[in-house]
Amino acid sequence: LERVKESLASAVTTGDEETLKISDGFAEQLKKQLNQVGQLDAKLKQELNPILASFDSYYSVAYKVSQEMVSNSADMSTIAERSQKMNADYDATTSQLSKFRDIQLQHFTASIDDANQQASTLITVGIIMGLITTLVLFGTAIPVVSGINSSLGHIIRSLKDLAEEDGDLTVRIQTKSKDELGDLAYWFNS
């Protein structure tokens, strides 16, 4: 918007019609960018429509006044009134754009804050799940290790007794274990 205003002012100051064409390009670029933003969401388009209308109102007067001044065909009796309308439309457009920008910035900031909150919640849930998993693993591992240790200790004592009794192979290893250690005792006894 500033570029449009500056290029129109420059065209009037220098009397250069080429600068008027440049300002036309800036105006089209601004409208195109606003329309692209409006295509993202129907609600945004509704919010941008009054801004575009205000800009069109400003630009049509500003361009016509600038063109007349460059070609020295301006009606000086109406220039003050048209300039006031042009400035009022410019101020309205600037105000509406600023308000739109501030609202979008608030939405963006709120979305980022929400995403950060969700990420924080996910991290907390992950830590809690990790702790619960660790506790469950230890809760199931301790009885298993204890049972293996008990069976292994019994077999070791039985083998130690066997070795201390001068290698009497008629001694049997007693076990109630149904796992690999029970199989070891069974096959030793066989």
C-alpha positions as protocol buffer text, in pm:
chain_id: "A"
residue {
  index: 1
  type: LEU
  ca { x: 0 y: 0 z: 0 }
}
residue {
  index: 2
  type: GLU
  ca { x: 288 y: 233 z: 82 }
}
residue {
  index: 3
  type: ARG
  ca { x: 452 y: 150 z: -251 }
}
residue {
  index: 4
  type: VAL
  ca { x: 136 y: 244 z: -437 }
}
residue {
  index: 5
  type: LYS
  ca { x: 107 y: 575 z: -255 }
}
residue {
  index: 6
  type: GLU
  ca { x: 477 y: 654 z: -300 }
}
residue {
  index: 7
  type: SER
  ca { x: 478 y: 566 z: -670 }
}
residue {
  index: 8
  type: LEU
  ca { x: 170 y: 785 z: -731 }
}
residue {
  index: 9
  type: ALA
  ca { x: 332 y: 1072 z: -542 }
}
residue {
  index: 10
  type: SER
  ca { x: 653 y: 1022 z: -738 }
}
residue {
  index: 11
  type: ALA
  ca { x: 462 y: 1026 z: -1068 }
}
residue {
  index: 12
  type: VAL
  ca { x: 297 y: 1355 z: -974 }
}
residue {
  index: 13
  type: THR
  ca { x: 625 y: 1506 z: -853 }
}
residue {
  index: 14
  type: THR
  ca { x: 826 y: 1404 z: -1160 }
}
residue {
  index: 15
  type: GLY
  ca { x: 545 y: 1422 z: -1414 }
}
residue {
  index: 16
  type: ASP
  ca { x: 641 y: 1073 z: -1533 }
}
residue {
  index: 17
  type: GLU
  ca { x: 365 y: 860 z: -1687 }
}
residue {
  index: 18
  type: GLU
  ca { x: 589 y: 553 z: -1667 }
}
residue {
  index: 19
  type: THR
  ca { x: 575 y: 577 z: -1285 }
}
residue {
  index: 20
  type: LEU
  ca { x: 196 y: 572 z: -1309 }
}
residue {
  index: 21
  type: LYS
  ca { x: 220 y: 237 z: -1485 }
}
residue {
  index: 22
  type: ILE
  ca { x: 452 y: 114 z: -1210 }
}
residue {
  index: 23
  type: SER
  ca { x: 197 y: 218 z: -948 }
}
residue {
  index: 24
  type: ASP
  ca { x: -64 y: 26 z: -1145 }
}
residue {
  index: 25
  type: GLY
  ca { x: 158 y: -283 z: -1120 }
}
residue {
  index: 26
  type: PHE
  ca { x: 196 y: -234 z: -744 }
}
residue {
  index: 27
  type: ALA
  ca { x: -182 y: -199 z: -706 }
}
residue {
  index: 28
  type: GLU
  ca { x: -245 y: -517 z: -904 }
}
residue {
  index: 29
  type: GLN
  ca { x: 19 y: -700 z: -701 }
}
residue {
  index: 30
  type: LEU
  ca { x: -142 y: -591 z: -373 }
}
residue {
  index: 31
  type: LYS
  ca { x: -488 y: -700 z: -488 }
}
residue {
  index: 32
  type: LYS
  ca { x: -350 y: -1032 z: -614 }
}
residue {
  index: 33
  type: GLN
  ca { x: -178 y: -1100 z: -280 }
}
residue {
  index: 34
  type: LEU
  ca { x: -490 y: -1014 z: -82 }
}
residue {
  index: 35
  type: ASN
  ca { x: -699 y: -1239 z: -309 }
}
residue {
  index: 36
  type: GLN
  ca { x: -449 y: -1523 z: -258 }
}
residue {
  index: 37
  type: VAL
  ca { x: -487 y: -1485 z: 118 }
}
residue {
  index: 38
  type: GLY
  ca { x: -865 y: -1484 z: 71 }
}
residue {
  index: 39
  type: GLN
  ca { x: -848 y: -1812 z: -120 }
}
residue {
  index: 40
  type: LEU
  ca { x: -703 y: -1984 z: 187 }
}
residue {
  index: 41
  type: ASP
  ca { x: -1027 y: -1961 z: 379 }
}
residue {
  index: 42
  type: ALA
  ca { x: -1379 y: -1834 z: 309 }
}
residue {
  index: 43
  type: LYS
  ca { x: -1381 y: -1645 z: 640 }
}
residue {
  index: 44
  type: LEU
  ca { x: -1062 y: -1464 z: 544 }
}
residue {
  index: 45
  type: LYS
  ca { x: -1214 y: -1374 z: 207 }
}
residue {
  index: 46
  type: GLN
  ca { x: -1511 y: -1215 z: 385 }
}
residue {
  index: 47
  type: GLU
  ca { x: -1274 y: -1016 z: 606 }
}
residue {
  index: 48
  type: LEU
  ca { x: -1069 y: -904 z: 305 }
}
residue {
  index: 49
  type: ASN
  ca { x: -1361 y: -794 z: 85 }
}
residue {
  index: 50
  type: PRO
  ca { x: -1412 y: -460 z: 268 }
}
residue {
  index: 51
  type: ILE
  ca { x: -1036 y: -398 z: 259 }
}
residue {
  index: 52
  type: LEU
  ca { x: -1027 y: -459 z: -116 }
}
residue {
  index: 53
  type: ALA
  ca { x: -1329 y: -235 z: -167 }
}
residue {
  index: 54
  type: SER
  ca { x: -1167 y: 40 z: 39 }
}
residue {
  index: 55
  type: PHE
  ca { x: -842 y: 3 z: -156 }
}
residue {
  index: 56
  type: ASP
  ca { x: -1025 y: 12 z: -489 }
}
residue {
  index: 57
  type: SER
  ca { x: -1205 y: 329 z: -379 }
}
residue {
  index: 58
  type: TYR
  ca { x: -873 y: 488 z: -277 }
}
residue {
  index: 59
  type: TYR
  ca { x: -682 y: 377 z: -583 }
}
residue {
  index: 60
  type: SER
  ca { x: -943 y: 480 z: -839 }
}
residue {
  index: 61
  type: VAL
  ca { x: -945 y: 837 z: -703 }
}
residue {
  index: 62
  type: ALA
  ca { x: -571 y: 850 z: -641 }
}
residue {
  index: 63
  type: TYR
  ca { x: -482 y: 719 z: -984 }
}
residue {
  index: 64
  type: LYS
  ca { x: -723 y: 954 z: -1160 }
}
residue {
  index: 65
  type: VAL
  ca { x: -597 y: 1257 z: -966 }
}
residue {
  index: 66
  type: SER
  ca { x: -234 y: 1159 z: -1026 }
}
residue {
  index: 67
  type: GLN
  ca { x: -297 y: 1099 z: -1396 }
}
residue {
  index: 68
  type: GLU
  ca { x: -469 y: 1437 z: -1432 }
}
residue {
  index: 69
  type: MET
  ca { x: -185 y: 1612 z: -1252 }
}
residue {
  index: 70
  type: VAL
  ca { x: 80 y: 1442 z: -1468 }
}
residue {
  index: 71
  type: SER
  ca { x: -104 y: 1543 z: -1786 }
}
residue {
  index: 72
  type: ASN
  ca { x: -182 y: 1893 z: -1648 }
}
residue {
  index: 73
  type: SER
  ca { x: -556 y: 1841 z: -1697 }
}
residue {
  index: 74
  type: ALA
  ca { x: -660 y: 1839 z: -1330 }
}
residue {
  index: 75
  type: ASP
  ca { x: -973 y: 2029 z: -1229 }
}
residue {
  index: 76
  type: MET
  ca { x: -830 y: 2241 z: -949 }
}
residue {
  index: 77
  type: SER
  ca { x: -1176 y: 2331 z: -818 }
}
residue {
  index: 78
  type: THR
  ca { x: -1243 y: 1970 z: -713 }
}
residue {
  index: 79
  type: ILE
  ca { x: -888 y: 1862 z: -630 }
}
residue {
  index: 80
  type: ALA
  ca { x: -917 y: 1947 z: -259 }
}
residue {
  index: 81
  type: GLU
  ca { x: -1239 y: 1748 z: -219 }
}
residue {
  index: 82
  type: ARG
  ca { x: -1103 y: 1451 z: -413 }
}
residue {
  index: 83
  type: SER
  ca { x: -777 y: 1460 z: -217 }
}
residue {
  index: 84
  type: GLN
  ca { x: -970 y: 1451 z: 110 }
}
residue {
  index: 85
  type: LYS
  ca { x: -1170 y: 1150 z: -11 }
}
residue {
  index: 86
  type: MET
  ca { x: -852 y: 986 z: -136 }
}
residue {
  index: 87
  type: ASN
  ca { x: -676 y: 1042 z: 200 }
}
residue {
  index: 88
  type: ALA
  ca { x: -980 y: 920 z: 395 }
}
residue {
  index: 89
  type: ASP
  ca { x: -996 y: 604 z: 183 }
}
residue {
  index: 90
  type: TYR
  ca { x: -621 y: 553 z: 225 }
}
residue {
  index: 91
  type: ASP
  ca { x: -648 y: 591 z: 603 }
}
residue {
  index: 92
  type: ALA
  ca { x: -945 y: 353 z: 612 }
}
residue {
  index: 93
  type: THR
  ca { x: -759 y: 95 z: 402 }
}
residue {
  index: 94
  type: THR
  ca { x: -447 y: 125 z: 618 }
}
residue {
  index: 95
  type: SER
  ca { x: -654 y: 93 z: 935 }
}
residue {
  index: 96
  type: GLN
  ca { x: -842 y: -210 z: 804 }
}
residue {
  index: 97
  type: LEU
  ca { x: -520 y: -379 z: 690 }
}
residue {
  index: 98
  type: SER
  ca { x: -357 y: -314 z: 1028 }
}
residue {
  index: 99
  type: LYS
  ca { x: -660 y: -452 z: 1210 }
}
residue {
  index: 100
  type: PHE
  ca { x: -664 y: -759 z: 981 }
}
residue {
  index: 101
  type: ARG
  ca { x: -291 y: -813 z: 1037 }
}
residue {
  index: 102
  type: ASP
  ca { x: -328 y: -782 z: 1415 }
}
residue {
  index: 103
  type: ILE
  ca { x: -618 y: -1028 z: 1424 }
}
residue {
  index: 104
  type: GLN
  ca { x: -429 y: -1279 z: 1208 }
}
residue {
  index: 105
  type: LEU
  ca { x: -122 y: -1237 z: 1429 }
}
residue {
  index: 106
  type: GLN
  ca { x: -335 y: -1311 z: 1735 }
}
residue {
  index: 107
  type: HIS
  ca { x: -477 y: -1623 z: 1567 }
}
residue {
  index: 108
  type: PHE
  ca { x: -128 y: -1733 z: 1466 }
}
residue {
  index: 109
  type: THR
  ca { x: 10 y: -1674 z: 1816 }
}
residue {
  index: 110
  type: ALA
  ca { x: -283 y: -1861 z: 1971 }
}
residue {
  index: 111
  type: SER
  ca { x: -227 y: -2152 z: 1730 }
}
residue {
  index: 112
  type: ILE
  ca { x: 143 y: -2166 z: 1815 }
}
residue {
  index: 113
  type: ASP
  ca { x: 64 y: -2153 z: 2187 }
}
residue {
  index: 114
  type: ASP
  ca { x: -191 y: -2432 z: 2141 }
}
residue {
  index: 115
  type: ALA
  ca { x: 60 y: -2643 z: 1950 }
}
residue {
  index: 116
  type: ASN
  ca { x: 321 y: -2584 z: 2221 }
}
residue {
  index: 117
  type: GLN
  ca { x: 69 y: -2686 z: 2486 }
}
residue {
  index: 118
  type: GLN
  ca { x: -18 y: -3002 z: 2295 }
}
residue {
  index: 119
  type: ALA
  ca { x: 350 y: -3084 z: 2249 }
}
residue {
  index: 120
  type: SER
  ca { x: 407 y: -3032 z: 2621 }
}
residue {
  index: 121
  type: THR
  ca { x: 114 y: -3261 z: 2700 }
}
residue {
  index: 122
  type: LEU
  ca { x: 249 y: -3528 z: 2464 }
}
residue {
  index: 123
  type: ILE
  ca { x: 591 y: -3508 z: 2628 }
}
residue {
  index: 124
  type: THR
  ca { x: 433 y: -3543 z: 2972 }
}
residue {
  index: 125
  type: VAL
  ca { x: 225 y: -3841 z: 2858 }
}
residue {
  index: 126
  type: GLY
  ca { x: 536 y: -3997 z: 2702 }
}
residue {
  index: 127
  type: ILE
  ca { x: 734 y: -3960 z: 3023 }
}
residue {
  index: 128
  type: ILE
  ca { x: 450 y: -4107 z: 3230 }
}
residue {
  index: 129
  type: MET
  ca { x: 409 y: -4399 z: 2987 }
}
residue {
  index: 130
  type: GLY
  ca { x: 785 y: -4458 z: 2999 }
}
residue {
  index: 131
  type: LEU
  ca { x: 781 y: -4467 z: 3378 }
}
residue {
  index: 132
  type: ILE
  ca { x: 479 y: -4699 z: 3388 }
}
residue {
  index: 133
  type: THR
  ca { x: 639 y: -4930 z: 3131 }
}
residue {
  index: 134
  type: THR
  ca { x: 961 y: -4938 z: 3332 }
}
residue {
  index: 135
  type: LEU
  ca { x: 771 y: -5022 z: 3651 }
}
residue {
  index: 136
  type: VAL
  ca { x: 571 y: -5296 z: 3477 }
}
residue {
  index: 137
  type: LEU
  ca { x: 889 y: -5445 z: 3330 }
}
residue {
  index: 138
  type: PHE
  ca { x: 1059 y: -5446 z: 3669 }
}
residue {
  index: 139
  type: GLY
  ca { x: 740 y: -5581 z: 3829 }
}
residue {
  index: 140
  type: THR
  ca { x: 738 y: -5880 z: 3593 }
}
residue {
  index: 141
  type: ALA
  ca { x: 1117 y: -5923 z: 3575 }
}
residue {
  index: 142
  type: ILE
  ca { x: 1173 y: -5949 z: 3951 }
}
residue {
  index: 143
  type: PRO
  ca { x: 956 y: -6261 z: 4003 }
}
residue {
  index: 144
  type: VAL
  ca { x: 1100 y: -6425 z: 3690 }
}
residue {
  index: 145
  type: VAL
  ca { x: 1459 y: -6355 z: 3796 }
}
residue {
  index: 146
  type: SER
  ca { x: 1379 y: -6465 z: 4151 }
}
residue {
  index: 147
  type: GLY
  ca { x: 1232 y: -6796 z: 4025 }
}
residue {
  index: 148
  type: ILE
  ca { x: 1529 y: -6862 z: 3797 }
}
residue {
  index: 149
  type: ASN
  ca { x: 1770 y: -6772 z: 4075 }
}
residue {
  index: 150
  type: SER
  ca { x: 1591 y: -7005 z: 4318 }
}
residue {
  index: 151
  type: SER
  ca { x: 1590 y: -7298 z: 4072 }
}
residue {
  index: 152
  type: LEU
  ca { x: 1951 y: -7238 z: 3975 }
}
residue {
  index: 153
  type: GLY
  ca { x: 2053 y: -7214 z: 4340 }
}
residue {
  index: 154
  type: HIS
  ca { x: 1881 y: -7547 z: 4417 }
}
residue {
  index: 155
  type: ILE
  ca { x: 2056 y: -7720 z: 4123 }
}
residue {
  index: 156
  type: ILE
  ca { x: 2391 y: -7571 z: 4225 }
}
residue {
  index: 157
  type: ARG
  ca { x: 2348 y: -7697 z: 4584 }
}
residue {
  index: 158
  type: SER
  ca { x: 2249 y: -8041 z: 4457 }
}
residue {
  index: 159
  type: LEU
  ca { x: 2554 y: -8057 z: 4228 }
}
residue {
  index: 160
  type: LYS
  ca { x: 2775 y: -7935 z: 4511 }
}
residue {
  index: 161
  type: ASP
  ca { x: 2640 y: -8209 z: 4741 }
}
residue {
  index: 162
  type: LEU
  ca { x: 2700 y: -8461 z: 4463 }
}
residue {
  index: 163
  type: ALA
  ca { x: 3061 y: -8346 z: 4425 }
}
residue {
  index: 164
  type: GLU
  ca { x: 3122 y: -8359 z: 4802 }
}
residue {
  index: 165
  type: GLU
  ca { x: 2990 y: -8714 z: 4833 }
}
residue {
  index: 166
  type: ASP
  ca { x: 3275 y: -8861 z: 4633 }
}
residue {
  index: 167
  type: GLY
  ca { x: 3098 y: -8847 z: 4295 }
}
residue {
  index: 168
  type: ASP
  ca { x: 2805 y: -9076 z: 4385 }
}
residue {
  index: 169
  type: LEU
  ca { x: 2598 y: -9059 z: 4065 }
}
residue {
  index: 170
  type: THR
  ca { x: 2302 y: -9235 z: 4223 }
}
residue {
  index: 171
  type: VAL
  ca { x: 2208 y: -8914 z: 4402 }
}
residue {
  index: 172
  type: ARG
  ca { x: 1918 y: -8741 z: 4234 }
}
residue {
  index: 173
  type: ILE
  ca { x: 1858 y: -8368 z: 4190 }
}
residue {
  index: 174
  type: GLN
  ca { x: 1516 y: -8275 z: 4322 }
}
residue {
  index: 175
  type: THR
  ca { x: 1334 y: -7996 z: 4137 }
}
residue {
  index: 176
  type: LYS
  ca { x: 976 y: -7888 z: 4077 }
}
residue {
  index: 177
  type: SER
  ca { x: 1075 y: -7647 z: 3800 }
}
residue {
  index: 178
  type: LYS
  ca { x: 911 y: -7697 z: 3460 }
}
residue {
  index: 179
  type: ASP
  ca { x: 1154 y: -7475 z: 3267 }
}
residue {
  index: 180
  type: GLU
  ca { x: 1498 y: -7531 z: 3117 }
}
residue {
  index: 181
  type: LEU
  ca { x: 1649 y: -7580 z: 3462 }
}
residue {
  index: 182
  type: GLY
  ca { x: 1391 y: -7850 z: 3534 }
}
residue {
  index: 183
  type: ASP
  ca { x: 1491 y: -8013 z: 3204 }
}
residue {
  index: 184
  type: LEU
  ca { x: 1858 y: -7998 z: 3311 }
}
residue {
  index: 185
  type: ALA
  ca { x: 1778 y: -8173 z: 3640 }
}
residue {
  index: 186
  type: TYR
  ca { x: 1560 y: -8432 z: 3465 }
}
residue {
  index: 187
  type: TRP
  ca { x: 1826 y: -8523 z: 3209 }
}
residue {
  index: 188
  type: PHE
  ca { x: 2096 y: -8529 z: 3474 }
}
residue {
  index: 189
  type: ASN
  ca { x: 1886 y: -8770 z: 3677 }
}
residue {
  index: 190
  type: SER
  ca { x: 1821 y: -8986 z: 3371 }
}
